[in-house]
């Protein structure tokens, strides 16, 4: 009876100890190593920097831990940051000679998002790193994105970049809720050399997204590439708009000048065409002036007063838009 009582105490104590230890683990689980002689018996943990290409998995090493005989590993939560970050687990081949041969056949890493307040548990599966369960919302959203992007993994010569751009940007915009995961999706567009094209088509969306990023707790270095790209593209768009505006203004100025000249010419033509015809008497006086007669000679010849001659001459000048006899002679 006493022995059973002590056994129960020991069992409870061990259970408490194991529960406490598991509670300290942020990332843990199993690795399926079918040929241990080909692999180092250590799991390495690295932190991925989004300044680099996500698909290349360039990372900064953080820690490593020894695998147990059954392939179990665990990393303490103190190794992780309070904010969401991207991490990678990987195994190394036992030798450089084995590396190329093994990595052509086996994926030796797993990438995920986690913070120190989350837990990630890797299940033992058929691959080196099996599926994992995570309490991190961003990591679950990322899985949705990766499932979506798997449709575009094996690109062929008839790959439709416009459709990829439309679907990917639409999915990132409408389906993903976590800023960090959206940022990863947009980085995919950058890796496909499609980001600049999409920013030009949707500058407002990207400017608003950048504002969201700046007001969030995400490390600014993560979206520096996007900010630089936006600065370049928006400057280019502004320059294009300025050049277009300048061209429009020049064209408008030329049109205004042309219209002004046209109006003036038309007005002069109308004015010239609207001149009242000379009366019979005025025509006679005009011919007498052209023949060299003086005002007095004209008055004597026509038996009219000198003032009447002058009145007719004034009218002739007005109708012909001239001011003296010399102009009348030239207008002959």
PDB file of C-alpha atoms in Angstrom, residues 12-299:
ATOM      1  CA  UNK A  12       2.481  12.763 -10.558  1.00  0.00           C
ATOM      2  CA  UNK A  13       5.844  14.438 -10.017  1.00  0.00           C
ATOM      3  CA  UNK A  14       7.170  13.186 -13.351  1.00  0.00           C
ATOM      4  CA  UNK A  15       3.962  14.303 -15.060  1.00  0.00           C
ATOM      5  CA  UNK A  16       4.299  17.796 -13.579  1.00  0.00           C
ATOM      6  CA  UNK A  17       7.957  18.002 -14.552  1.00  0.00           C
ATOM      7  CA  UNK A  18       7.245  16.894 -18.142  1.00  0.00           C
ATOM      8  CA  UNK A  19       4.312  19.302 -18.423  1.00  0.00           C
ATOM      9  CA  UNK A  20       6.473  22.148 -17.158  1.00  0.00           C
ATOM     10  CA  UNK A  21       9.247  21.280 -19.598  1.00  0.00           C
ATOM     11  CA  UNK A  22       6.859  21.122 -22.528  1.00  0.00           C
ATOM     12  CA  UNK A  23       5.444  24.473 -21.470  1.00  0.00           C
ATOM     13  CA  UNK A  24       8.912  25.974 -21.867  1.00  0.00           C
ATOM     14  CA  UNK A  25       9.193  24.682 -25.434  1.00  0.00           C
ATOM     15  CA  UNK A  26       8.065  26.976 -28.211  1.00  0.00           C
ATOM     16  CA  UNK A  27       8.990  24.659 -31.094  1.00  0.00           C
ATOM     17  CA  UNK A  28       9.231  20.891 -30.705  1.00  0.00           C
ATOM     18  CA  UNK A  29       8.397  17.650 -32.441  1.00  0.00           C
ATOM     19  CA  UNK A  30       9.903  14.813 -34.409  1.00  0.00           C
ATOM     20  CA  UNK A  31      12.117  14.376 -37.447  1.00  0.00           C
ATOM     21  CA  UNK A  32      11.738  11.285 -39.621  1.00  0.00           C
ATOM     22  CA  UNK A  33      15.333  10.232 -40.270  1.00  0.00           C
ATOM     23  CA  UNK A  34      15.214   6.977 -42.228  1.00  0.00           C
ATOM     24  CA  UNK A  35      18.987   6.816 -42.721  1.00  0.00           C
ATOM     25  CA  UNK A  36      20.677   8.351 -39.664  1.00  0.00           C
ATOM     26  CA  UNK A  37      24.084   7.565 -41.136  1.00  0.00           C
ATOM     27  CA  UNK A  38      23.433  10.178 -43.863  1.00  0.00           C
ATOM     28  CA  UNK A  39      22.516  13.065 -41.558  1.00  0.00           C
ATOM     29  CA  UNK A  40      23.928  14.981 -38.639  1.00  0.00           C
ATOM     30  CA  UNK A  41      21.919  14.182 -35.539  1.00  0.00           C
ATOM     31  CA  UNK A  42      21.245  17.844 -34.803  1.00  0.00           C
ATOM     32  CA  UNK A  43      18.397  20.152 -35.762  1.00  0.00           C
ATOM     33  CA  UNK A  44      19.413  23.730 -36.557  1.00  0.00           C
ATOM     34  CA  UNK A  45      17.200  26.754 -35.952  1.00  0.00           C
ATOM     35  CA  UNK A  46      17.673  29.931 -38.032  1.00  0.00           C
ATOM     36  CA  UNK A  47      15.904  33.258 -38.404  1.00  0.00           C
ATOM     37  CA  UNK A  48      15.019  34.366 -41.944  1.00  0.00           C
ATOM     38  CA  UNK A  49      15.401  37.973 -42.955  1.00  0.00           C
ATOM     39  CA  UNK A  50      12.804  39.232 -45.435  1.00  0.00           C
ATOM     40  CA  UNK A  51      15.404  41.527 -46.982  1.00  0.00           C
ATOM     41  CA  UNK A  52      16.571  38.400 -48.763  1.00  0.00           C
ATOM     42  CA  UNK A  53      14.688  36.239 -51.242  1.00  0.00           C
ATOM     43  CA  UNK A  54      12.254  34.122 -49.204  1.00  0.00           C
ATOM     44  CA  UNK A  55      12.618  31.130 -51.506  1.00  0.00           C
ATOM     45  CA  UNK A  56      16.387  30.991 -51.062  1.00  0.00           C
ATOM     46  CA  UNK A  57      16.105  30.552 -47.254  1.00  0.00           C
ATOM     47  CA  UNK A  58      19.152  32.662 -46.512  1.00  0.00           C
ATOM     48  CA  UNK A  59      19.062  32.791 -42.723  1.00  0.00           C
ATOM     49  CA  UNK A  60      20.908  33.717 -39.545  1.00  0.00           C
ATOM     50  CA  UNK A  61      21.668  30.722 -37.270  1.00  0.00           C
ATOM     51  CA  UNK A  62      20.228  30.967 -33.750  1.00  0.00           C
ATOM     52  CA  UNK A  63      20.630  27.586 -32.066  1.00  0.00           C
ATOM     53  CA  UNK A  64      20.831  23.835 -32.558  1.00  0.00           C
ATOM     54  CA  UNK A  65      19.766  20.843 -30.511  1.00  0.00           C
ATOM     55  CA  UNK A  66      20.613  17.154 -30.414  1.00  0.00           C
ATOM     56  CA  UNK A  67      18.050  14.677 -31.730  1.00  0.00           C
ATOM     57  CA  UNK A  68      16.960  11.887 -29.391  1.00  0.00           C
ATOM     58  CA  UNK A  69      17.035   8.294 -30.561  1.00  0.00           C
ATOM     59  CA  UNK A  70      13.427   8.489 -31.698  1.00  0.00           C
ATOM     60  CA  UNK A  71      14.027  11.784 -33.552  1.00  0.00           C
ATOM     61  CA  UNK A  72      12.584  14.193 -30.985  1.00  0.00           C
ATOM     62  CA  UNK A  73      13.814  17.798 -30.672  1.00  0.00           C
ATOM     63  CA  UNK A  74      12.744  20.939 -28.816  1.00  0.00           C
ATOM     64  CA  UNK A  75      13.659  24.631 -28.695  1.00  0.00           C
ATOM     65  CA  UNK A  76      13.021  26.828 -25.681  1.00  0.00           C
ATOM     66  CA  UNK A  77      10.748  29.865 -26.033  1.00  0.00           C
ATOM     67  CA  UNK A  78      13.572  32.159 -24.865  1.00  0.00           C
ATOM     68  CA  UNK A  79      15.154  31.726 -28.322  1.00  0.00           C
ATOM     69  CA  UNK A  80      12.233  33.456 -30.033  1.00  0.00           C
ATOM     70  CA  UNK A  81      11.119  37.084 -30.218  1.00  0.00           C
ATOM     71  CA  UNK A  82       7.852  38.460 -28.747  1.00  0.00           C
ATOM     72  CA  UNK A  83       6.763  39.497 -32.256  1.00  0.00           C
ATOM     73  CA  UNK A  84       6.019  37.265 -35.224  1.00  0.00           C
ATOM     74  CA  UNK A  85       9.086  36.291 -37.181  1.00  0.00           C
ATOM     75  CA  UNK A  86      10.009  33.742 -39.837  1.00  0.00           C
ATOM     76  CA  UNK A  87      12.157  30.818 -38.752  1.00  0.00           C
ATOM     77  CA  UNK A  88      13.633  27.749 -40.374  1.00  0.00           C
ATOM     78  CA  UNK A  89      14.479  24.295 -39.066  1.00  0.00           C
ATOM     79  CA  UNK A  90      16.928  22.196 -41.021  1.00  0.00           C
ATOM     80  CA  UNK A  91      19.175  19.149 -40.907  1.00  0.00           C
ATOM     81  CA  UNK A  92      22.621  18.993 -42.499  1.00  0.00           C
ATOM     82  CA  UNK A  93      23.959  16.013 -44.449  1.00  0.00           C
ATOM     83  CA  UNK A  94      26.750  14.185 -42.630  1.00  0.00           C
ATOM     84  CA  UNK A  95      29.302  15.182 -45.292  1.00  0.00           C
ATOM     85  CA  UNK A  96      29.756  17.513 -48.244  1.00  0.00           C
ATOM     86  CA  UNK A  97      29.944  14.491 -50.541  1.00  0.00           C
ATOM     87  CA  UNK A  98      26.450  13.427 -49.487  1.00  0.00           C
ATOM     88  CA  UNK A  99      24.991  16.946 -49.566  1.00  0.00           C
ATOM     89  CA  UNK A 100      24.280  17.366 -53.292  1.00  0.00           C
ATOM     90  CA  UNK A 101      22.951  13.836 -53.713  1.00  0.00           C
ATOM     91  CA  UNK A 102      20.653  14.025 -50.685  1.00  0.00           C
ATOM     92  CA  UNK A 103      19.311  17.537 -51.212  1.00  0.00           C
ATOM     93  CA  UNK A 104      18.311  16.725 -54.799  1.00  0.00           C
ATOM     94  CA  UNK A 105      15.907  14.143 -53.406  1.00  0.00           C
ATOM     95  CA  UNK A 106      14.980  15.310 -49.924  1.00  0.00           C
ATOM     96  CA  UNK A 107      13.768  18.646 -48.611  1.00  0.00           C
ATOM     97  CA  UNK A 108      15.918  19.150 -45.506  1.00  0.00           C
ATOM     98  CA  UNK A 109      14.199  22.226 -44.042  1.00  0.00           C
ATOM     99  CA  UNK A 110      10.904  23.622 -42.821  1.00  0.00           C
ATOM    100  CA  UNK A 111       9.957  27.314 -42.696  1.00  0.00           C
ATOM    101  CA  UNK A 112       7.295  28.756 -40.395  1.00  0.00           C
ATOM    102  CA  UNK A 113       6.157  31.869 -38.511  1.00  0.00           C
ATOM    103  CA  UNK A 114       6.092  31.979 -34.725  1.00  0.00           C
ATOM    104  CA  UNK A 115       6.485  34.239 -31.680  1.00  0.00           C
ATOM    105  CA  UNK A 116       7.591  33.238 -28.197  1.00  0.00           C
ATOM    106  CA  UNK A 117       3.977  33.176 -26.997  1.00  0.00           C
ATOM    107  CA  UNK A 118       3.051  30.461 -29.546  1.00  0.00           C
ATOM    108  CA  UNK A 119       3.697  26.747 -29.775  1.00  0.00           C
ATOM    109  CA  UNK A 120       4.613  24.788 -32.886  1.00  0.00           C
ATOM    110  CA  UNK A 121       4.538  21.000 -32.857  1.00  0.00           C
ATOM    111  CA  UNK A 122       5.994  18.886 -35.693  1.00  0.00           C
ATOM    112  CA  UNK A 123       4.438  15.496 -36.264  1.00  0.00           C
ATOM    113  CA  UNK A 124       6.482  12.550 -37.454  1.00  0.00           C
ATOM    114  CA  UNK A 125       5.534  11.810 -41.047  1.00  0.00           C
ATOM    115  CA  UNK A 126       6.888  10.254 -44.202  1.00  0.00           C
ATOM    116  CA  UNK A 127       9.145  13.211 -45.044  1.00  0.00           C
ATOM    117  CA  UNK A 128      12.104  14.527 -43.066  1.00  0.00           C
ATOM    118  CA  UNK A 129       9.956  17.274 -41.558  1.00  0.00           C
ATOM    119  CA  UNK A 130       6.291  16.366 -41.458  1.00  0.00           C
ATOM    120  CA  UNK A 131       3.249  18.571 -41.001  1.00  0.00           C
ATOM    121  CA  UNK A 132       3.161  20.886 -38.033  1.00  0.00           C
ATOM    122  CA  UNK A 133       0.425  22.296 -35.847  1.00  0.00           C
ATOM    123  CA  UNK A 134       0.748  25.913 -34.802  1.00  0.00           C
ATOM    124  CA  UNK A 135      -1.135  28.298 -32.558  1.00  0.00           C
ATOM    125  CA  UNK A 136       0.213  31.215 -34.602  1.00  0.00           C
ATOM    126  CA  UNK A 137      -2.452  32.824 -36.836  1.00  0.00           C
ATOM    127  CA  UNK A 138       0.115  34.267 -39.210  1.00  0.00           C
ATOM    128  CA  UNK A 139       1.630  30.836 -39.774  1.00  0.00           C
ATOM    129  CA  UNK A 140      -1.784  29.387 -40.605  1.00  0.00           C
ATOM    130  CA  UNK A 141      -2.433  32.215 -43.057  1.00  0.00           C
ATOM    131  CA  UNK A 142       0.950  31.581 -44.629  1.00  0.00           C
ATOM    132  CA  UNK A 143      -0.029  27.953 -45.187  1.00  0.00           C
ATOM    133  CA  UNK A 144      -3.077  29.175 -47.099  1.00  0.00           C
ATOM    134  CA  UNK A 145      -0.833  31.367 -49.244  1.00  0.00           C
ATOM    135  CA  UNK A 146       1.622  28.529 -49.938  1.00  0.00           C
ATOM    136  CA  UNK A 147      -1.260  26.237 -50.904  1.00  0.00           C
ATOM    137  CA  UNK A 148      -2.466  28.915 -53.327  1.00  0.00           C
ATOM    138  CA  UNK A 149       1.022  29.487 -54.756  1.00  0.00           C
ATOM    139  CA  UNK A 150       1.609  25.753 -55.277  1.00  0.00           C
ATOM    140  CA  UNK A 151      -0.512  26.124 -58.414  1.00  0.00           C
ATOM    141  CA  UNK A 152       2.337  28.172 -59.909  1.00  0.00           C
ATOM    142  CA  UNK A 153       5.339  26.105 -58.803  1.00  0.00           C
ATOM    143  CA  UNK A 154       6.046  24.450 -62.145  1.00  0.00           C
ATOM    144  CA  UNK A 155       5.885  27.288 -64.664  1.00  0.00           C
ATOM    145  CA  UNK A 156       5.807  26.439 -68.371  1.00  0.00           C
ATOM    146  CA  UNK A 157       6.491  28.446 -71.529  1.00  0.00           C
ATOM    147  CA  UNK A 158       2.800  29.368 -71.801  1.00  0.00           C
ATOM    148  CA  UNK A 159       2.788  30.884 -68.280  1.00  0.00           C
ATOM    149  CA  UNK A 160       0.334  33.786 -68.222  1.00  0.00           C
ATOM    150  CA  UNK A 161       2.003  36.528 -66.184  1.00  0.00           C
ATOM    151  CA  UNK A 162      -1.086  38.746 -66.335  1.00  0.00           C
ATOM    152  CA  UNK A 163      -3.287  36.019 -64.878  1.00  0.00           C
ATOM    153  CA  UNK A 164      -0.689  35.208 -62.206  1.00  0.00           C
ATOM    154  CA  UNK A 165      -0.466  38.875 -61.283  1.00  0.00           C
ATOM    155  CA  UNK A 166      -4.248  39.237 -61.160  1.00  0.00           C
ATOM    156  CA  UNK A 167      -4.855  36.115 -59.088  1.00  0.00           C
ATOM    157  CA  UNK A 168      -1.917  36.491 -56.713  1.00  0.00           C
ATOM    158  CA  UNK A 169      -2.479  40.157 -55.975  1.00  0.00           C
ATOM    159  CA  UNK A 170      -6.204  39.547 -55.629  1.00  0.00           C
ATOM    160  CA  UNK A 171      -5.615  36.677 -53.204  1.00  0.00           C
ATOM    161  CA  UNK A 172      -3.101  38.616 -51.135  1.00  0.00           C
ATOM    162  CA  UNK A 173      -5.415  41.626 -51.023  1.00  0.00           C
ATOM    163  CA  UNK A 174      -8.715  39.893 -50.273  1.00  0.00           C
ATOM    164  CA  UNK A 175      -7.913  36.569 -48.577  1.00  0.00           C
ATOM    165  CA  UNK A 176      -4.951  37.167 -46.262  1.00  0.00           C
ATOM    166  CA  UNK A 177      -5.447  39.082 -43.030  1.00  0.00           C
ATOM    167  CA  UNK A 178      -1.970  39.085 -41.489  1.00  0.00           C
ATOM    168  CA  UNK A 179       0.331  41.933 -42.584  1.00  0.00           C
ATOM    169  CA  UNK A 180       3.482  39.831 -42.390  1.00  0.00           C
ATOM    170  CA  UNK A 181       1.955  37.146 -44.617  1.00  0.00           C
ATOM    171  CA  UNK A 182       0.700  39.761 -47.071  1.00  0.00           C
ATOM    172  CA  UNK A 183       4.237  41.076 -47.180  1.00  0.00           C
ATOM    173  CA  UNK A 184       5.519  37.584 -48.018  1.00  0.00           C
ATOM    174  CA  UNK A 185       2.946  37.292 -50.804  1.00  0.00           C
ATOM    175  CA  UNK A 186       3.977  40.640 -52.247  1.00  0.00           C
ATOM    176  CA  UNK A 187       7.639  39.561 -52.024  1.00  0.00           C
ATOM    177  CA  UNK A 188       6.674  36.662 -54.287  1.00  0.00           C
ATOM    178  CA  UNK A 189       5.568  39.184 -56.889  1.00  0.00           C
ATOM    179  CA  UNK A 190       8.944  40.896 -56.516  1.00  0.00           C
ATOM    180  CA  UNK A 191      10.735  37.556 -57.006  1.00  0.00           C
ATOM    181  CA  UNK A 192       8.740  37.046 -60.232  1.00  0.00           C
ATOM    182  CA  UNK A 193       9.697  40.603 -61.394  1.00  0.00           C
ATOM    183  CA  UNK A 194       6.011  41.550 -61.418  1.00  0.00           C
ATOM    184  CA  UNK A 195       5.825  43.923 -58.442  1.00  0.00           C
ATOM    185  CA  UNK A 196       6.795  47.092 -60.309  1.00  0.00           C
ATOM    186  CA  UNK A 197       4.170  46.402 -62.963  1.00  0.00           C
ATOM    187  CA  UNK A 198       1.463  45.890 -60.344  1.00  0.00           C
ATOM    188  CA  UNK A 199       2.443  48.992 -58.356  1.00  0.00           C
ATOM    189  CA  UNK A 200       2.064  51.068 -61.524  1.00  0.00           C
ATOM    190  CA  UNK A 201      -1.404  49.584 -62.035  1.00  0.00           C
ATOM    191  CA  UNK A 202      -2.451  49.905 -58.366  1.00  0.00           C
ATOM    192  CA  UNK A 203      -0.349  52.622 -56.662  1.00  0.00           C
ATOM    193  CA  UNK A 204      -3.073  53.552 -54.143  1.00  0.00           C
ATOM    194  CA  UNK A 205      -3.341  49.987 -52.812  1.00  0.00           C
ATOM    195  CA  UNK A 206       0.411  49.720 -52.208  1.00  0.00           C
ATOM    196  CA  UNK A 207       0.695  53.179 -50.649  1.00  0.00           C
ATOM    197  CA  UNK A 208      -2.124  52.298 -48.221  1.00  0.00           C
ATOM    198  CA  UNK A 209      -0.476  48.951 -47.490  1.00  0.00           C
ATOM    199  CA  UNK A 210       2.837  50.688 -46.740  1.00  0.00           C
ATOM    200  CA  UNK A 211       1.016  52.979 -44.295  1.00  0.00           C
ATOM    201  CA  UNK A 212      -0.372  49.890 -42.542  1.00  0.00           C
ATOM    202  CA  UNK A 213       3.100  48.388 -42.313  1.00  0.00           C
ATOM    203  CA  UNK A 214       4.570  51.586 -40.873  1.00  0.00           C
ATOM    204  CA  UNK A 215       1.882  51.753 -38.208  1.00  0.00           C
ATOM    205  CA  UNK A 216       2.427  48.080 -37.275  1.00  0.00           C
ATOM    206  CA  UNK A 217       5.113  46.434 -35.132  1.00  0.00           C
ATOM    207  CA  UNK A 218       6.793  44.774 -38.126  1.00  0.00           C
ATOM    208  CA  UNK A 219      10.501  45.500 -38.415  1.00  0.00           C
ATOM    209  CA  UNK A 220      10.912  48.295 -41.035  1.00  0.00           C
ATOM    210  CA  UNK A 221      13.820  46.389 -42.579  1.00  0.00           C
ATOM    211  CA  UNK A 222      11.321  43.710 -43.674  1.00  0.00           C
ATOM    212  CA  UNK A 223       9.478  46.068 -46.022  1.00  0.00           C
ATOM    213  CA  UNK A 224      12.369  48.353 -46.996  1.00  0.00           C
ATOM    214  CA  UNK A 225      12.465  46.777 -50.480  1.00  0.00           C
ATOM    215  CA  UNK A 226       8.769  47.632 -50.943  1.00  0.00           C
ATOM    216  CA  UNK A 227       9.238  51.207 -49.726  1.00  0.00           C
ATOM    217  CA  UNK A 228      12.187  51.718 -52.097  1.00  0.00           C
ATOM    218  CA  UNK A 229      10.250  50.215 -54.994  1.00  0.00           C
ATOM    219  CA  UNK A 230       7.254  52.448 -54.240  1.00  0.00           C
ATOM    220  CA  UNK A 231       9.475  55.535 -54.088  1.00  0.00           C
ATOM    221  CA  UNK A 232      11.009  54.687 -57.457  1.00  0.00           C
ATOM    222  CA  UNK A 233       7.708  53.861 -59.167  1.00  0.00           C
ATOM    223  CA  UNK A 234       5.726  56.806 -57.738  1.00  0.00           C
ATOM    224  CA  UNK A 235       8.539  59.170 -58.759  1.00  0.00           C
ATOM    225  CA  UNK A 236       8.433  57.706 -62.250  1.00  0.00           C
ATOM    226  CA  UNK A 237       4.629  58.049 -62.348  1.00  0.00           C
ATOM    227  CA  UNK A 238       4.869  61.661 -61.120  1.00  0.00           C
ATOM    228  CA  UNK A 239       7.476  62.451 -63.792  1.00  0.00           C
ATOM    229  CA  UNK A 240       5.291  60.897 -66.473  1.00  0.00           C
ATOM    230  CA  UNK A 241       2.274  62.880 -65.267  1.00  0.00           C
ATOM    231  CA  UNK A 242       4.325  66.083 -65.221  1.00  0.00           C
ATOM    232  CA  UNK A 243       5.613  65.472 -68.749  1.00  0.00           C
ATOM    233  CA  UNK A 244       2.095  64.659 -69.920  1.00  0.00           C
ATOM    234  CA  UNK A 245       0.722  67.789 -68.242  1.00  0.00           C
ATOM    235  CA  UNK A 246       3.500  69.894 -69.784  1.00  0.00           C
ATOM    236  CA  UNK A 247       2.776  68.458 -73.237  1.00  0.00           C
ATOM    237  CA  UNK A 248      -0.943  69.117 -72.827  1.00  0.00           C
ATOM    238  CA  UNK A 249      -0.245  72.705 -71.734  1.00  0.00           C
ATOM    239  CA  UNK A 250       2.054  73.323 -74.719  1.00  0.00           C
ATOM    240  CA  UNK A 251      -0.521  71.876 -77.097  1.00  0.00           C
ATOM    241  CA  UNK A 252      -3.276  73.944 -75.455  1.00  0.00           C
ATOM    242  CA  UNK A 253      -1.138  77.102 -75.763  1.00  0.00           C
ATOM    243  CA  UNK A 254      -0.509  76.443 -79.459  1.00  0.00           C
ATOM    244  CA  UNK A 255      -4.232  75.838 -80.016  1.00  0.00           C
ATOM    245  CA  UNK A 256      -5.098  79.087 -78.207  1.00  0.00           C
ATOM    246  CA  UNK A 257      -2.618  81.053 -80.339  1.00  0.00           C
ATOM    247  CA  UNK A 258      -3.977  79.436 -83.486  1.00  0.00           C
ATOM    248  CA  UNK A 259      -7.563  80.220 -82.492  1.00  0.00           C
ATOM    249  CA  UNK A 260      -6.631  83.821 -81.630  1.00  0.00           C
ATOM    250  CA  UNK A 261      -4.987  84.306 -85.038  1.00  0.00           C
ATOM    251  CA  UNK A 262      -7.923  82.645 -86.742  1.00  0.00           C
ATOM    252  CA  UNK A 263     -10.391  84.922 -84.922  1.00  0.00           C
ATOM    253  CA  UNK A 264      -8.390  88.056 -85.771  1.00  0.00           C
ATOM    254  CA  UNK A 265      -8.064  87.033 -89.436  1.00  0.00           C
ATOM    255  CA  UNK A 266     -11.720  86.129 -89.624  1.00  0.00           C
ATOM    256  CA  UNK A 267     -12.679  89.429 -87.986  1.00  0.00           C
ATOM    257  CA  UNK A 268     -10.600  91.394 -90.507  1.00  0.00           C
ATOM    258  CA  UNK A 269     -12.143  89.474 -93.380  1.00  0.00           C
ATOM    259  CA  UNK A 270     -15.607  90.090 -92.040  1.00  0.00           C
ATOM    260  CA  UNK A 271     -14.779  93.742 -91.502  1.00  0.00           C
ATOM    261  CA  UNK A 272     -13.428  94.071 -95.032  1.00  0.00           C
ATOM    262  CA  UNK A 273     -16.371  92.207 -96.499  1.00  0.00           C
ATOM    263  CA  UNK A 274     -18.838  94.304 -94.545  1.00  0.00           C
ATOM    264  CA  UNK A 275     -17.613  97.695 -95.934  1.00  0.00           C
ATOM    265  CA  UNK A 276     -20.540  99.616 -97.393  1.00  0.00           C
ATOM    266  CA  UNK A 277     -20.270 100.162-101.154  1.00  0.00           C
ATOM    267  CA  UNK A 278     -19.511 103.632-102.477  1.00  0.00           C
ATOM    268  CA  UNK A 279     -22.438 105.680-103.661  1.00  0.00           C
ATOM    269  CA  UNK A 280     -22.654 106.815-107.297  1.00  0.00           C
ATOM    270  CA  UNK A 281     -21.474 110.313-106.375  1.00  0.00           C
ATOM    271  CA  UNK A 282     -18.625 108.913-104.238  1.00  0.00           C
ATOM    272  CA  UNK A 283     -17.447 106.739-107.131  1.00  0.00           C
ATOM    273  CA  UNK A 284     -17.318 109.818-109.376  1.00  0.00           C
ATOM    274  CA  UNK A 285     -15.361 111.808-106.792  1.00  0.00           C
ATOM    275  CA  UNK A 286     -13.014 108.840-106.266  1.00  0.00           C
ATOM    276  CA  UNK A 287     -12.227 108.727-109.996  1.00  0.00           C
ATOM    277  CA  UNK A 288     -11.663 112.480-110.065  1.00  0.00           C
ATOM    278  CA  UNK A 289      -9.231 112.195-107.124  1.00  0.00           C
ATOM    279  CA  UNK A 290      -7.405 109.406-108.924  1.00  0.00           C
ATOM    280  CA  UNK A 291      -7.156 111.590-111.999  1.00  0.00           C
ATOM    281  CA  UNK A 292      -5.357 114.213-109.916  1.00  0.00           C
ATOM    282  CA  UNK A 293      -8.161 116.742-109.383  1.00  0.00           C
ATOM    283  CA  UNK A 294      -8.088 118.929-106.301  1.00  0.00           C
ATOM    284  CA  UNK A 295     -11.063 119.324-104.008  1.00  0.00           C
ATOM    285  CA  UNK A 296     -11.863 122.732-105.478  1.00  0.00           C
ATOM    286  CA  UNK A 297     -11.649 121.411-109.052  1.00  0.00           C
ATOM    287  CA  UNK A 298     -13.968 118.561-108.154  1.00  0.00           C
ATOM    288  CA  UNK A 299     -16.479 120.996-106.593  1.00  0.00           C
TER     289      UNK A 299
END
